[in-house]
Amino acid sequence: MFLSFCAQKKLAFDKTKKVYELETACGTCMFKMKGSTCKLAVKINNKDYYVEGTSIDDHGDAHSKDGFCNSIRKAKVQGEIVGDKFLVSYFELIK
């Protein structure tokens, strides 16, 4: 699954970059961020950021019992904060 996910989204692990283990969920449903649609977000140092580079629908049914709109999950990510967004270059859900 890991290889097919990275190939599909063109997100690749970069051993030269720091890996963060972050909480991730629907920003609107779970983190109560402003917005009118369900969108993937991460929490960094108690601040919430919408994610760019992968979407909520890339990781299964967001409205299922354990989907992003109903639960907060953990993910290993690489990327950077730019303005009020987190630009992700690698994203792997922790089972």
Tab-separated table of C-alpha atoms in Angstrom:
chain	number	residue	atom	x	y	z
A	1	MET	CA	0.000	0.000	0.000
A	2	PHE	CA	2.786	2.445	0.862
A	3	LEU	CA	4.436	2.163	-2.537
A	4	SER	CA	1.204	2.447	-4.486
A	5	PHE	CA	0.135	5.461	-2.434
A	6	CYS	CA	3.386	7.327	-3.051
A	7	ALA	CA	3.351	6.461	-6.734
A	8	GLN	CA	-0.262	7.555	-7.055
A	9	LYS	CA	0.148	10.925	-5.317
A	10	LYS	CA	3.809	11.500	-6.253
A	11	LEU	CA	4.605	12.113	-2.589
A	12	ALA	CA	7.982	10.713	-1.687
A	13	PHE	CA	9.870	10.288	1.550
A	14	ASP	CA	13.004	12.436	1.646
A	15	LYS	CA	15.593	11.131	4.106
A	16	THR	CA	17.191	14.588	4.266
A	17	LYS	CA	14.021	16.208	5.670
A	18	LYS	CA	12.597	16.003	9.168
A	19	VAL	CA	9.621	13.663	9.679
A	20	TYR	CA	6.841	14.957	11.905
A	21	GLU	CA	4.283	12.750	13.646
A	22	LEU	CA	1.154	14.896	13.668
A	23	GLU	CA	-2.532	14.705	14.436
A	24	THR	CA	-4.588	14.886	11.258
A	25	ALA	CA	-8.323	15.079	10.607
A	26	CYS	CA	-10.971	17.060	8.785
A	27	GLY	CA	-10.243	20.665	9.647
A	28	THR	CA	-13.904	21.665	9.497
A	29	CYS	CA	-15.470	18.683	11.303
A	30	MET	CA	-12.855	17.798	13.918
A	31	PHE	CA	-10.608	20.841	14.393
A	32	LYS	CA	-13.483	23.367	14.009
A	33	MET	CA	-11.565	25.436	11.462
A	34	LYS	CA	-13.310	27.961	9.243
A	35	GLY	CA	-14.604	26.532	6.001
A	36	SER	CA	-17.694	25.158	4.326
A	37	THR	CA	-16.284	21.885	2.972
A	38	CYS	CA	-14.449	18.909	4.424
A	39	LYS	CA	-10.706	19.372	3.980
A	40	LEU	CA	-7.649	17.618	5.411
A	41	ALA	CA	-5.763	19.439	8.164
A	42	VAL	CA	-2.875	18.847	10.566
A	43	LYS	CA	-2.185	20.154	14.053
A	44	ILE	CA	1.308	21.565	14.704
A	45	ASN	CA	2.167	23.021	18.129
A	46	ASN	CA	-1.559	23.351	18.951
A	47	LYS	CA	-2.215	25.309	15.734
A	48	ASP	CA	-4.290	23.898	12.880
A	49	TYR	CA	-3.294	24.122	9.213
A	50	TYR	CA	-5.142	23.010	6.107
A	51	VAL	CA	-3.024	20.629	4.019
A	52	GLU	CA	-1.993	21.222	0.410
A	53	GLY	CA	-0.464	18.400	-1.643
A	54	THR	CA	-2.851	15.594	-0.671
A	55	SER	CA	-6.575	15.684	-0.068
A	56	ILE	CA	-9.009	14.201	2.411
A	57	ASP	CA	-10.400	11.899	-0.309
A	58	ASP	CA	-6.979	10.402	-1.057
A	59	HIS	CA	-7.127	8.455	2.213
A	60	GLY	CA	-10.456	6.630	2.120
A	61	ASP	CA	-14.006	7.595	3.022
A	62	ALA	CA	-13.788	10.692	5.225
A	63	HIS	CA	-17.273	10.044	6.617
A	64	SER	CA	-16.719	6.405	7.643
A	65	LYS	CA	-16.491	5.499	11.332
A	66	ASP	CA	-12.703	5.962	11.383
A	67	GLY	CA	-12.590	8.559	8.592
A	68	PHE	CA	-11.147	12.039	8.988
A	69	CYS	CA	-14.551	13.638	9.618
A	70	ASN	CA	-15.212	11.332	12.588
A	71	SER	CA	-11.807	10.728	14.156
A	72	ILE	CA	-8.440	12.337	14.694
A	73	ARG	CA	-5.648	10.165	13.314
A	74	LYS	CA	-1.845	10.268	13.411
A	75	ALA	CA	0.373	10.589	10.360
A	76	LYS	CA	4.052	10.799	9.547
A	77	VAL	CA	4.525	13.841	7.352
A	78	GLN	CA	7.172	15.973	5.724
A	79	GLY	CA	6.578	19.470	4.475
A	80	GLU	CA	6.552	23.089	5.495
A	81	ILE	CA	4.232	25.788	6.748
A	82	VAL	CA	3.626	28.493	4.162
A	83	GLY	CA	1.295	31.207	5.396
A	84	ASP	CA	-1.734	29.471	6.864
A	85	LYS	CA	-1.238	26.171	4.964
A	86	PHE	CA	0.945	23.096	5.439
A	87	LEU	CA	2.500	22.130	2.096
A	88	VAL	CA	3.001	18.380	2.373
A	89	SER	CA	5.669	16.508	0.413
A	90	TYR	CA	5.164	13.162	2.222
A	91	PHE	CA	2.113	11.844	4.107
A	92	GLU	CA	1.702	8.363	5.611
A	93	LEU	CA	-1.113	7.453	7.989
A	94	ILE	CA	-0.069	5.542	11.081
A	95	LYS	CA	-2.256	2.472	11.513
